[in-house]
């Protein structure tokens, strides 16, 4: 809080405080909220009325209990309250998800269609149609949408570059909101690894971790002090272009020896002696061969895991994060990558002897990004409920 | 703010708000503070009384002006108010500095004595004596002390390891506070690169930068979103152990190809064909030879700059910081390192084409750490003046 504390901001602050307490301790009575927050019971009752009216909390019947006195009504987050729509454009699919206010996934759909070499406008028209179908198909009020794109995204929804889609300086937020089928929701755009990290954060809360998302490119989302770190321009997380070997092979970015040249999907396929082709097919084939113990495939995965571990060790040395989370296709490959990543962390992280770094696969698997996108909408409402409650007033 | 807003915290919050406004806009009248903060004039007057009583602000006579009406008295930060004591233990010196509440350096002294292979207790006894002399020699009330150590420091003042001092699991805060000459101040301990970064932040405010401190070891302080980032355990910034070449020479940490093996002082000396010896002498000799154009020395510095650039590029790719600041001995060598660091950043940072990364020498030179330590004490008082004002009440 940078300004003076006055009535309006007091209400905003305390509304969020009560909602946060309901979220973490539900079911909880008004009296318990008052005791836990230090607010008076009258203040809590008034705030709870505002939250009920906005359908942010709901009342549940108390469980019958022995002894005297009527038990108090419990408050919970409202599963019928404002929900979030997540959308994802990736190289070989479009996806949508709806997450309700409690964080539950209420809808999730993936359309496998190759998006490369398509006009952005055609892709966005499909995204708008998918959004309309999704919103129409759930019995919830969707508050807003968040779209994940595998690229560098500016705060205002401009995609600076999405190399694997072949996009460059594409305005996404404006045209999407203006598209024929778009369901009239506010929409914002974010990088896919950032949203994957938010998905992981919601599914497996922890104070700090490095989320590495493996797709054709390799991106990262950084959770520091419990929140997503975005950087000065929103361009953080470009771990795919961290140098692994200074004089290594030339990357599509122009530099040498980038992580993407060792752990990107095409690099793994090439090292495994597999034709790149269309990724879903190739990835399934890679997994089959790895399971069968194919030595070339195993070597390719070992090289990828080692490069991932070297890059991740640098991040841990610098940022002192507790865990490295393997997301995107790395989640599906985690069984083969895990030990190599862990070995590099053990030998290269200065403080590993005092505090070993946990390596784990992403809790939500490859759906983390689109579920994270939907969850990010809900998270914003839960963090600052006054905007929603004020609009409903 | 995580708790409910009540009277006491309102006072704390608004006291800090008023002090911050005085700091950024001095000299400023009570009426101007009221207008800028949105607080009532009566509230501002009462808060200013508290700040005057605690000697956190002072009144200055207004400049005479034309026109009707007596101009209002101006408020400024009090140069005679509580000051901070900075102390530094480094490999070849002890240092002390005093910074007053306005941020001005009021005292700075360096004792050049080699600290390697000395018992920590003997070093701490010298630090206590230096602290007593320093506090006795300034005409200011020193509020607290901050000690910089070149190593991994836990929050409670335990130095886990300071490899170049030969320290391991040394409790510093307790024994220092109990030392014979210690002037009875609260003391806390921090990593030297962290405090150097805070010194840079105070001297040249900016929202985000990577501060790289070159000593015998290489450490970093990360300023993100305008504040020092410390990591999950306070162990962030170990850039000296970021991998530059996966199969490079073995580092004292046990890993291969760490930055310290290319850009640490001993590595540079070795590559330059100079006997390590005692660093200050050797560093002067290195600079002389570099100025004379000695090719071996120039090559050594080029290799160091290139390695620094590779490691820094990884940080920028990940964290999207605006600038790389060369601190410690790198500040003295910046003229030779600069172009190699910049070249690697330009070729390896994905977003460099949109937003080139600034490379600059630390504004305070090698004194950044001890001045940053003193300034950190003052910064804490200015950020949360209620603790000091409450104690004076």
XYZ file of C-alpha atoms in Angstrom:
786
model
C 0.000 0.000 0.000
C 1.587 3.215 -1.130
C -1.203 5.659 -0.453
C -2.869 6.772 2.759
C -5.321 4.359 4.299
C -8.863 5.661 3.947
C -12.381 4.266 4.028
C -12.565 2.823 0.523
C -9.167 1.163 0.660
C -9.945 -0.129 4.171
C -13.033 -1.854 2.774
C -11.030 -3.291 -0.147
C -8.292 -4.485 2.144
C -10.594 -6.051 4.716
C -12.843 -7.633 2.082
C -9.785 -9.399 0.652
C -8.664 -10.338 4.154
C -11.990 -12.016 4.961
C -12.158 -13.788 1.615
C -8.596 -15.051 2.052
C -9.483 -16.441 5.441
C -12.577 -18.178 4.054
C -10.447 -19.637 1.247
C -7.823 -21.080 3.574
C -10.042 -22.221 6.462
C -13.442 -23.112 4.951
C -15.910 -23.947 6.277
C -15.533 -21.190 8.794
C -18.047 -19.193 10.826
C -18.275 -15.400 10.959
C -17.125 -15.530 14.571
C -14.074 -17.555 13.614
C -13.234 -15.089 10.855
C -13.512 -12.245 13.367
C -11.260 -14.027 15.848
C -8.659 -14.896 13.214
C -8.531 -11.513 11.480
C -8.889 -9.228 14.490
C -11.819 -7.439 12.869
C -14.986 -6.843 14.895
C -17.906 -9.242 14.418
C -20.074 -6.438 13.080
C -17.451 -5.542 10.471
C -17.065 -9.182 9.478
C -20.850 -9.604 9.137
C -21.092 -6.575 6.890
C -18.171 -7.726 4.729
C -19.628 -11.248 4.495
C -22.922 -9.730 3.296
C -21.004 -7.995 0.499
C -19.245 -11.253 -0.381
C -22.523 -13.232 -0.382
C -24.214 -10.641 -2.584
C -21.336 -10.890 -5.091
C -21.533 -14.710 -4.963
C -17.938 -14.872 -3.813
C -18.791 -16.914 -0.717
C -21.648 -19.273 0.046
C -23.147 -20.569 3.271
C -23.172 -24.253 4.083
C -25.180 -26.066 6.737
C -23.036 -26.977 9.705
C -22.408 -30.631 10.452
C -24.667 -31.763 13.307
C -22.721 -31.910 16.528
C -23.242 -33.121 20.054
C -23.665 -30.735 22.978
C -25.653 -27.619 23.535
C -26.146 -24.668 21.212
C -26.858 -24.389 17.534
C -23.624 -24.619 15.533
C -22.845 -21.601 13.362
C -23.361 -21.564 9.609
C -20.147 -22.196 7.720
C -18.781 -19.970 4.988
C -17.033 -21.409 1.924
C -15.846 -20.033 -1.395
C -18.751 -20.076 -3.829
C -18.346 -22.790 -6.473
C -21.097 -20.985 -8.407
C -19.334 -17.623 -8.239
C -17.279 -15.890 -10.936
C -15.116 -18.305 -12.904
C -12.031 -17.920 -15.107
C -11.599 -18.930 -18.737
C -8.153 -20.156 -19.772
C -7.162 -20.354 -23.424
C -3.959 -21.616 -24.972
C -2.435 -21.355 -28.410
C 0.387 -23.779 -28.894
C 2.283 -25.155 -31.846
C 0.061 -28.158 -32.369
C -3.106 -27.496 -30.410
C -5.607 -24.999 -29.062
C -6.982 -25.563 -25.560
C -9.566 -24.091 -23.216
C -10.360 -24.584 -19.547
C -12.740 -23.170 -16.984
C -11.779 -22.973 -13.324
C -14.356 -21.987 -10.715
C -13.761 -19.714 -7.744
C -12.767 -22.629 -5.512
C -10.018 -23.566 -7.968
C -11.812 -26.640 -9.318
C -11.409 -27.403 -13.023
C -14.933 -27.437 -14.456
C -14.093 -27.855 -18.106
C -11.029 -28.720 -20.172
C -10.795 -29.307 -23.913
C -7.893 -29.678 -26.336
C -8.207 -29.327 -30.132
C -5.219 -30.923 -31.834
C -4.631 -28.822 -34.941
C -1.261 -27.698 -36.156
C -1.019 -23.908 -35.803
C 2.272 -23.335 -37.611
C 2.292 -21.270 -40.769
C -1.312 -20.185 -40.155
C -2.255 -16.510 -40.233
C -2.601 -15.115 -36.692
C -6.067 -13.801 -37.618
C -7.226 -17.317 -38.556
C -5.834 -18.732 -35.314
C -7.505 -15.991 -33.265
C -10.836 -16.600 -35.015
C -10.609 -20.254 -33.919
C -9.683 -19.209 -30.397
C -12.717 -16.884 -30.255
C -14.989 -19.719 -31.416
C -13.485 -22.096 -28.871
C -13.998 -19.473 -26.154
C -17.637 -19.000 -27.125
C -18.322 -22.755 -27.125
C -16.594 -23.141 -23.768
C -18.404 -20.267 -22.080
C -21.709 -21.470 -23.541
C -21.082 -24.986 -22.304
C -20.564 -24.255 -18.610
C -23.224 -23.225 -16.126
C -21.109 -20.492 -14.574
C -20.579 -16.751 -14.891
C -17.177 -16.394 -16.517
C -15.513 -13.192 -15.308
C -12.588 -12.860 -17.711
C -10.233 -14.762 -19.995
C -6.481 -15.277 -20.020
C -4.722 -16.477 -23.158
C -1.409 -18.352 -23.124
C 0.982 -17.912 -26.048
C 4.401 -19.562 -26.459
C 6.352 -16.347 -26.881
C 7.424 -12.989 -25.526
C 4.322 -11.040 -24.536
C 4.100 -7.364 -23.626
C 1.754 -6.207 -20.897
C -0.746 -4.801 -23.380
C -1.204 -8.106 -25.222
C 1.317 -7.601 -28.017
C 3.206 -10.792 -28.866
C 6.735 -9.576 -29.667
C 7.838 -12.908 -31.006
C 6.529 -16.482 -30.843
C 9.285 -18.163 -32.861
C 7.715 -21.584 -33.138
C 4.400 -20.164 -34.347
C 6.274 -17.867 -36.733
C 4.658 -14.792 -35.135
C 6.345 -11.434 -34.809
C 4.795 -8.231 -33.399
C 1.266 -9.613 -33.437
C -1.373 -7.708 -31.487
C -3.457 -10.449 -29.921
C -5.675 -8.878 -27.267
C -7.328 -6.290 -29.552
C -8.200 -8.521 -32.518
C -9.351 -11.329 -30.225
C -11.765 -9.049 -28.370
C -13.052 -7.835 -31.751
C -13.398 -11.310 -33.289
C -16.843 -12.397 -34.481
C -17.544 -15.121 -31.929
C -15.668 -13.681 -28.959
C -17.957 -13.884 -25.903
C -17.383 -10.301 -24.788
C -15.055 -10.997 -21.892
C -12.091 -8.907 -20.784
C -8.999 -10.733 -22.020
C -5.316 -10.533 -21.234
C -2.395 -12.402 -22.765
C 0.566 -14.034 -21.097
C 3.497 -16.298 -21.800
C 2.724 -20.029 -21.604
C 5.481 -20.882 -19.111
C 4.350 -18.089 -16.789
C 0.824 -19.484 -16.799
C 2.120 -23.036 -16.376
C 3.995 -21.868 -13.297
C 0.791 -20.279 -11.968
C -1.012 -23.575 -12.600
C 1.649 -25.413 -10.641
C 1.523 -22.811 -7.878
C -2.237 -23.287 -7.485
C -2.029 -27.106 -7.628
C 1.012 -27.483 -5.362
C 1.538 -24.237 -3.432
C 5.115 -23.464 -2.463
C 7.121 -20.324 -1.862
C 9.658 -20.625 -4.649
C 10.362 -22.788 -7.642
C 11.669 -22.777 -11.184
C 9.075 -24.168 -13.601
C 10.655 -25.305 -16.877
C 8.262 -25.868 -19.719
C 9.401 -28.088 -22.552
C 7.703 -27.620 -25.891
C 9.362 -27.001 -29.241
C 10.916 -24.125 -27.342
C 11.956 -24.176 -23.700
C 10.564 -21.525 -21.364
C 10.505 -20.945 -17.648
C 8.191 -19.450 -15.079
C 9.762 -18.241 -11.856
C 7.849 -18.258 -8.612
C 9.673 -16.182 -6.003
C 8.300 -15.303 -2.564
C 5.054 -17.047 -3.494
C 4.340 -14.979 -6.592
C 5.178 -15.138 -10.285
C 8.169 -12.983 -11.145
C 7.824 -11.174 -14.483
C 10.887 -8.969 -14.877
C 11.331 -5.383 -15.976
C 9.395 -5.781 -19.258
C 7.522 -9.017 -18.586
C 10.196 -10.941 -20.493
C 11.607 -13.069 -17.699
C 11.943 -16.834 -18.025
C 13.853 -17.162 -21.303
C 15.786 -20.138 -19.968
C 15.772 -21.705 -23.444
C 18.420 -19.163 -24.400
C 20.635 -19.538 -21.365
C 24.069 -20.661 -22.528
C 24.927 -24.264 -21.738
C 28.082 -24.502 -23.882
C 29.549 -21.166 -25.030
C 30.851 -22.592 -28.326
C 27.988 -25.049 -28.888
C 25.741 -25.265 -31.953
C 24.057 -22.121 -33.278
C 20.504 -21.577 -32.012
C 17.687 -20.018 -34.023
C 18.156 -16.915 -31.827
C 21.635 -16.484 -33.312
C 23.629 -17.306 -30.179
C 25.618 -20.485 -29.566
C 24.988 -23.361 -27.201
C 21.560 -22.312 -25.885
C 19.637 -24.782 -23.710
C 17.010 -25.101 -26.456
C 19.658 -26.685 -28.692
C 19.955 -29.562 -26.203
C 16.560 -29.837 -24.551
C 14.082 -28.379 -27.030
C 11.788 -30.986 -28.557
C 13.352 -30.809 -32.012
C 16.866 -31.099 -30.579
C 15.895 -34.200 -28.575
C 14.236 -35.768 -31.624
C 17.262 -35.089 -33.774
C 19.650 -36.515 -31.180
C 17.358 -39.531 -30.837
C 17.597 -40.153 -34.576
C 13.862 -39.543 -35.036
C 12.323 -37.529 -37.816
C 10.896 -34.363 -36.266
C 7.565 -34.598 -38.088
C 4.508 -33.529 -36.173
C 5.357 -33.425 -32.483
C 2.548 -35.401 -30.821
C 3.295 -38.422 -32.994
C 7.029 -38.045 -32.573
C 6.777 -37.571 -28.805
C 4.737 -40.752 -28.418
C 7.293 -42.624 -30.488
C 10.130 -41.175 -28.375
C 8.445 -42.322 -25.177
C 7.849 -45.824 -26.617
C 11.481 -46.171 -27.632
C 12.728 -44.831 -24.313
C 10.528 -47.346 -22.507
C 11.914 -50.114 -24.715
C 15.425 -49.055 -23.675
C 16.593 -47.827 -27.075
C 20.178 -46.653 -26.395
C 20.189 -43.726 -28.869
C 16.941 -42.394 -27.422
C 18.169 -42.868 -23.875
C 21.380 -40.979 -24.734
C 19.375 -38.141 -26.262
C 17.283 -37.855 -23.106
C 20.385 -38.053 -20.937
C 21.951 -35.155 -22.866
C 18.741 -33.148 -22.524
C 18.517 -33.848 -18.780
C 22.150 -32.902 -18.272
C 21.720 -29.603 -20.140
C 18.533 -28.879 -18.182
C 20.372 -29.600 -14.946
C 23.270 -27.278 -15.840
C 20.908 -24.414 -16.691
C 18.730 -25.067 -13.639
C 21.786 -25.150 -11.350
C 22.682 -21.651 -12.499
C 19.195 -20.483 -11.622
C 19.335 -22.065 -8.173
C 22.785 -20.598 -7.474
C 21.449 -17.204 -8.360
C 17.958 -17.256 -6.950
C 18.062 -19.810 -4.153
C 14.770 -21.453 -5.145
C 13.629 -24.642 -3.413
C 12.515 -26.746 -6.345
C 12.778 -27.360 -10.066
C 9.490 -28.391 -11.688
C 9.471 -30.166 -15.053
C 6.475 -29.003 -17.080
C 5.038 -29.306 -20.580
C 6.505 -32.300 -22.433
C 9.229 -32.502 -19.768
C 6.485 -33.700 -17.411
C 5.876 -36.677 -19.712
C 9.630 -37.298 -19.940
C 10.362 -36.673 -16.269
C 11.083 -40.328 -15.567
C 14.101 -40.172 -17.879
C 15.206 -36.612 -17.204
C 14.960 -36.628 -13.435
C 18.210 -38.294 -12.406
C 20.391 -36.282 -14.790
C 18.833 -33.002 -13.703
C 19.288 -33.987 -10.074
C 22.924 -35.019 -10.533
C 23.862 -31.680 -12.098
C 22.061 -29.767 -9.351
C 23.816 -31.799 -6.682
C 27.252 -31.146 -8.104
C 26.797 -27.553 -9.297
C 24.636 -25.832 -6.668
C 26.896 -24.404 -3.988
C 24.345 -24.793 -1.199
C 23.049 -28.232 -2.250
C 24.818 -29.833 0.711
C 22.708 -27.828 3.174
C 19.502 -27.802 1.277
C 19.074 -30.233 -1.623
C 16.962 -28.937 -4.476
C 13.778 -30.890 -5.130
C 13.163 -31.980 -8.735
C 9.603 -32.940 -9.584
C 7.228 -33.296 -12.498
C 4.514 -30.674 -12.801
C 1.431 -31.675 -10.772
C -1.012 -30.924 -13.615
C 1.033 -32.441 -16.457
C 0.765 -30.786 -19.871
C -2.584 -29.152 -18.936
C -0.839 -26.878 -16.429
C -0.726 -23.905 -18.779
C -4.388 -23.667 -19.770
C -5.585 -24.533 -16.269
C -3.088 -22.017 -14.897
C -4.506 -19.416 -17.280
C -8.050 -20.000 -16.040
C -6.852 -20.122 -12.450
C -4.997 -16.830 -12.868
C -8.316 -15.092 -13.531
C -9.798 -16.597 -10.378
C -6.681 -15.779 -8.400
C -6.995 -12.113 -9.361
C -10.607 -12.062 -8.181
C -9.692 -13.744 -4.914
C -6.759 -11.399 -4.308
C -8.724 -8.231 -5.072
C -12.412 -9.123 -4.667
C -13.464 -5.497 -4.321
C -13.367 -4.924 -8.080
C -15.827 -7.784 -8.649
C -17.960 -7.096 -5.544
C -18.014 -3.393 -6.413
C -19.233 -4.150 -9.936
C -22.015 -6.352 -8.593
C -23.110 -3.785 -5.963
C -0.119 -5.657 4.882
C -1.488 -9.039 5.875
C -3.425 -8.164 9.014
C -6.437 -5.940 9.579
C -5.789 -2.229 9.553
C -6.156 -0.782 13.034
C -5.087 2.353 14.883
C -1.512 1.396 15.658
C -0.740 0.149 12.183
C -2.460 3.180 10.675
C -0.046 5.409 12.601
C 2.928 3.305 11.503
C 1.786 3.329 7.918
C 1.055 7.035 7.754
C 4.242 7.986 9.628
C 6.240 6.137 6.963
C 4.155 7.755 4.235
C 4.897 11.259 5.511
C 8.588 10.532 5.984
C 8.831 9.076 2.487
C 7.264 12.197 1.078
C 9.683 14.424 2.983
C 12.584 12.303 1.723
C 11.587 12.558 -1.929
C 10.334 16.160 -2.011
C 12.323 18.072 0.629
C 12.058 20.854 1.499
C 8.303 20.477 1.704
C 5.668 22.182 3.846
C 3.086 20.395 6.004
C 0.375 21.623 3.640
C 2.204 20.141 0.647
C 2.591 16.826 2.453
C -1.142 16.838 3.189
C -1.998 17.601 -0.426
C 0.352 14.937 -1.777
C -0.583 12.145 0.627
C -4.315 12.786 0.916
C -4.046 12.910 4.701
C -5.737 15.760 6.593
C -3.579 18.713 7.663
C -4.272 17.946 11.314
C -3.081 14.363 10.857
C 0.029 15.517 9.022
C 0.826 18.061 11.753
C 0.548 15.428 14.438
C 2.713 12.962 12.489
C 5.306 15.667 11.806
C 5.445 16.408 15.539
C 6.271 12.737 16.146
C 8.943 12.837 13.438
C 10.485 16.051 14.816
C 10.550 14.643 18.350
C 12.380 11.546 17.062
C 14.813 13.769 15.106
C 13.802 12.064 11.867
C 12.894 15.346 10.196
C 14.078 18.900 10.761
C 12.633 22.301 9.913
C 14.443 24.715 7.651
C 13.795 28.378 7.116
C 12.016 29.057 3.865
C 13.771 31.012 1.150
C 12.511 34.600 1.124
C 10.035 35.102 -1.670
C 8.243 37.947 -3.307
C 4.530 38.513 -2.901
C 2.171 38.435 0.030
C 2.054 35.956 2.878
C 4.713 34.352 5.010
C 6.128 31.262 3.266
C 5.707 27.993 5.177
C 8.543 26.307 7.042
C 10.133 23.511 5.033
C 10.613 19.968 6.294
C 13.727 17.963 5.418
C 15.227 14.699 6.589
C 17.302 15.344 9.684
C 21.034 15.107 8.977
C 21.493 14.948 12.756
C 19.021 12.106 13.185
C 19.732 8.390 13.672
C 22.638 7.168 11.535
C 23.789 3.758 10.335
C 27.130 2.059 10.933
C 28.453 -0.133 8.142
C 31.239 -2.626 8.749
C 33.015 -4.917 6.333
C 35.287 -7.898 6.735
C 37.039 -8.768 3.529
C 40.004 -10.879 2.588
C 42.558 -8.112 2.840
C 40.882 -5.310 4.765
C 38.405 -4.221 7.406
C 36.276 -1.170 6.708
C 33.745 1.043 8.463
C 31.395 3.781 7.301
C 28.710 5.980 8.803
C 25.783 7.182 6.728
C 23.373 9.747 8.123
C 19.614 9.748 7.708
C 19.797 11.800 4.515
C 22.046 9.166 2.946
C 25.218 11.260 3.170
C 28.462 9.415 3.949
C 29.794 11.027 7.128
C 32.754 8.744 7.750
C 34.645 6.052 5.840
C 37.795 4.226 6.861
C 39.648 1.179 5.482
C 42.251 -0.809 7.453
C 44.362 -2.856 5.073
C 45.236 -6.000 7.006
C 45.141 -9.488 5.594
C 42.348 -11.422 7.315
C 43.065 -14.894 5.924
C 44.074 -17.658 8.263
C 43.159 -15.524 11.279
C 40.842 -16.851 13.969
C 37.312 -15.456 13.530
C 37.377 -14.332 17.181
C 40.492 -12.222 16.560
C 38.933 -10.684 13.453
C 35.710 -9.920 15.326
C 37.656 -8.304 18.193
C 39.248 -5.965 15.625
C 35.873 -5.254 14.073
C 34.458 -4.368 17.509
C 37.367 -1.999 18.156
C 36.925 -0.398 14.725
C 33.206 0.016 15.416
C 33.872 1.688 18.765
C 36.408 4.109 17.245
C 34.060 4.934 14.412
C 31.018 5.541 16.619
C 33.152 7.583 19.002
C 34.518 9.663 16.151
C 31.235 10.908 14.699
C 28.899 13.436 16.245
C 25.762 11.415 15.491
C 23.503 8.935 17.229
C 24.222 5.632 15.546
C 21.084 3.492 15.539
C 22.434 0.090 14.506
C 25.219 -1.694 12.644
C 25.288 -3.917 9.595
C 28.301 -6.147 8.914
C 29.272 -7.342 5.444
C 30.986 -10.720 5.088
C 32.139 -12.357 1.833
C 30.183 -15.575 2.285
C 26.855 -17.323 2.730
C 25.057 -15.746 5.672
C 21.962 -17.039 7.443
C 19.320 -14.625 8.691
C 20.423 -15.010 12.303
C 24.014 -13.957 11.640
C 25.588 -17.387 11.151
C 28.187 -17.435 8.396
C 27.737 -20.835 6.757
C 30.856 -20.541 4.706
C 33.196 -17.723 3.696
C 35.616 -19.744 1.568
C 38.208 -17.054 1.003
C 38.409 -16.237 4.721
C 38.523 -19.953 5.522
C 35.416 -19.625 7.731
C 32.823 -22.342 8.147
C 29.760 -22.233 10.418
C 30.951 -19.176 12.312
C 28.428 -17.373 14.504
C 29.244 -13.718 13.947
C 26.384 -11.653 15.362
C 26.485 -13.114 18.891
C 30.249 -12.947 19.537
C 30.492 -9.485 17.976
C 27.763 -8.095 20.223
C 29.574 -9.677 23.197
C 33.055 -8.439 22.213
C 34.914 -6.213 24.664
C 34.886 -2.971 22.696
C 31.568 -3.386 20.904
C 29.607 -0.130 21.239
C 26.364 -1.799 22.299
C 24.488 -1.457 19.012
C 22.059 -3.933 17.487
C 23.965 -5.697 14.713
C 22.984 -7.823 11.764
C 25.130 -9.612 9.209
C 24.747 -9.857 5.453
C 26.573 -10.988 2.352
C 28.961 -8.419 0.862
C 27.492 -8.511 -2.652
C 23.979 -7.971 -1.274
C 25.149 -4.898 0.602
C 27.122 -3.696 -2.411
C 23.927 -3.922 -4.438
C 22.104 -1.895 -1.770
C 24.891 0.692 -1.908
C 24.486 0.917 -5.677
C 20.700 1.117 -5.325
C 20.990 4.077 -2.947
C 23.623 5.844 -5.067
C 21.977 5.214 -8.450
C 18.335 4.214 -7.901
C 16.859 1.930 -10.544
C 14.184 -0.728 -10.604
C 16.281 -3.752 -11.507
C 19.906 -4.675 -11.965
C 22.426 -7.431 -11.473
C 25.327 -6.261 -9.316
C 28.396 -8.471 -9.770
C 31.054 -8.100 -7.133
C 34.561 -9.215 -8.014
C 36.830 -10.116 -5.130
C 38.798 -13.296 -4.673
C 35.360 -14.845 -5.082
C 32.624 -13.557 -7.356
C 29.222 -12.785 -5.858
C 26.085 -11.049 -7.015
C 23.345 -8.936 -5.542
C 20.041 -8.891 -7.382
C 17.770 -5.888 -7.289
C 14.334 -6.801 -8.615
C 11.298 -4.518 -8.522
C 13.365 -1.944 -6.657
C 14.337 -4.196 -3.756
C 17.126 -6.620 -2.963
C 16.109 -10.197 -3.694
C 17.439 -12.675 -1.136
C 16.028 -16.088 -2.062
C 14.434 -18.845 -0.030
C 17.278 -19.096 2.519
C 19.045 -15.791 1.922
C 21.560 -17.581 -0.324
C 20.798 -15.929 -3.627
C 23.517 -14.355 -5.754
C 26.044 -17.197 -6.017
C 26.906 -16.226 -9.566
C 30.522 -17.254 -8.974
C 29.332 -20.854 -9.190
C 27.183 -20.516 -12.273
C 28.546 -22.848 -14.941
C 30.313 -21.136 -17.837
C 31.829 -24.258 -19.391
C 30.340 -27.578 -18.247
C 33.635 -29.468 -18.617
C 35.894 -26.586 -17.588
C 38.485 -26.594 -14.778
C 37.496 -27.811 -11.310
C 36.439 -25.054 -8.909
C 37.097 -25.048 -5.170
C 33.372 -25.804 -4.757
C 33.931 -29.154 -6.505
C 32.014 -28.371 -9.705
C 33.537 -27.717 -13.116
C 33.750 -24.552 -15.158
C 32.315 -22.099 -12.588
C 32.489 -18.369 -13.373
C 34.935 -17.919 -10.472
C 37.452 -20.051 -12.376
C 37.493 -17.425 -15.149
C 36.683 -14.130 -13.445
C 37.738 -14.580 -9.814
C 40.780 -12.502 -8.879
C 43.121 -15.465 -8.548
C 41.984 -16.898 -11.880
C 42.626 -13.581 -13.622
C 46.056 -13.289 -11.992
C 46.982 -16.799 -12.995
C 45.852 -16.266 -16.588
C 47.759 -12.973 -16.628
C 50.926 -14.802 -15.610
C 51.118 -12.887 -12.326
C 51.952 -14.384 -8.978
C 48.780 -14.279 -6.875
C 50.529 -12.886 -3.811
C 48.642 -10.350 -1.734
C 45.762 -9.032 -3.830
C 46.018 -5.240 -3.469
C 49.613 -5.297 -4.727
C 48.804 -7.769 -7.483
C 45.707 -5.854 -8.584
C 47.693 -2.623 -8.916
C 50.305 -4.479 -10.964
C 47.550 -5.989 -13.159
C 46.077 -2.566 -13.835
C 49.508 -1.126 -14.653
C 50.249 -3.921 -17.130
C 46.798 -3.670 -18.702
C 47.310 0.069 -19.153
C 50.678 -0.618 -20.748
C 48.935 -2.946 -23.201
C 50.566 -6.194 -22.023
C 49.020 -8.824 -24.322
C 48.895 -11.654 -21.764
C 47.181 -9.413 -19.238
C 44.774 -8.100 -21.861
C 43.917 -11.677 -22.880
C 43.300 -12.605 -19.245
C 40.922 -9.697 -18.829
C 39.214 -10.499 -22.117
C 38.607 -14.069 -20.950
C 37.237 -12.797 -17.641
C 34.953 -10.295 -19.361
C 33.683 -12.930 -21.766
C 32.906 -15.347 -18.943
C 31.200 -12.570 -16.981
C 29.144 -11.701 -20.049
C 28.059 -15.315 -20.592
C 26.951 -15.682 -16.977
C 25.284 -12.265 -16.946
C 23.420 -13.035 -20.195
C 21.872 -16.072 -18.526
C 20.695 -13.886 -15.673
C 19.185 -11.313 -18.020
C 17.451 -14.006 -20.093
C 15.926 -15.370 -16.927
C 15.173 -12.251 -14.940
C 14.789 -9.498 -17.528
C 16.850 -6.986 -15.543
C 17.760 -3.634 -17.104
C 21.423 -3.351 -16.197
C 24.589 -5.197 -15.208
C 26.696 -3.329 -12.664
C 30.383 -4.169 -12.232
C 31.312 -3.875 -8.556
C 34.230 -4.621 -6.230
C 37.483 -5.010 -8.146
C 35.456 -5.306 -11.368
C 34.702 -1.599 -10.926
C 38.437 -0.880 -11.125
C 38.761 -3.184 -14.151
C 35.561 -2.028 -15.856
C 37.420 -0.229 -18.635
C 38.829 -3.560 -19.826
C 35.865 -5.793 -19.041
C 33.092 -3.607 -20.396
C 33.215 -4.347 -24.124
C 33.486 -8.132 -23.697
C 30.609 -8.225 -21.242
C 28.536 -6.081 -23.564
C 29.313 -8.215 -26.622
C 28.173 -11.415 -24.910
C 24.989 -9.741 -23.668
C 24.232 -8.437 -27.139
C 24.623 -11.821 -28.763
C 23.144 -14.040 -26.031
C 20.201 -12.097 -24.584
C 17.100 -12.921 -26.594
C 15.464 -9.529 -26.042
C 18.621 -7.428 -26.483
C 17.386 -6.194 -29.850
C 14.345 -4.544 -28.214
C 15.972 -3.426 -25.052
C 19.779 -3.394 -24.850
C 21.183 -4.178 -21.428
C 23.197 -1.392 -19.854
C 26.648 -2.335 -18.501
C 28.153 0.097 -16.029
C 30.721 0.305 -13.266
C 29.400 0.597 -9.742
C 28.764 4.242 -8.817
C 30.529 3.987 -5.443
C 33.496 1.901 -6.583
C 34.973 -0.587 -4.109
C 33.410 1.298 -1.156
C 29.904 0.275 -2.266
C 29.683 -2.597 0.202
C 30.514 -0.806 3.456
C 28.572 2.304 2.455
C 25.697 0.048 1.394
C 25.841 -1.637 4.802
C 25.570 1.694 6.621
C 22.901 2.862 4.222
C 20.878 -0.319 4.787
C 20.479 0.633 8.451
C 19.233 4.088 7.477
C 16.998 2.625 4.813
C 15.315 0.409 7.404
C 14.664 3.399 9.649
C 13.257 5.410 6.773
C 11.038 2.563 5.599
C 9.677 1.786 9.074
C 10.244 4.909 11.175
C 7.667 3.880 13.775
C 10.105 1.532 15.506
C 12.587 4.372 16.044
C 9.973 7.055 16.742
C 8.190 4.704 19.141
C 11.414 4.025 21.037
C 12.059 7.760 21.398
C 8.486 8.533 22.527
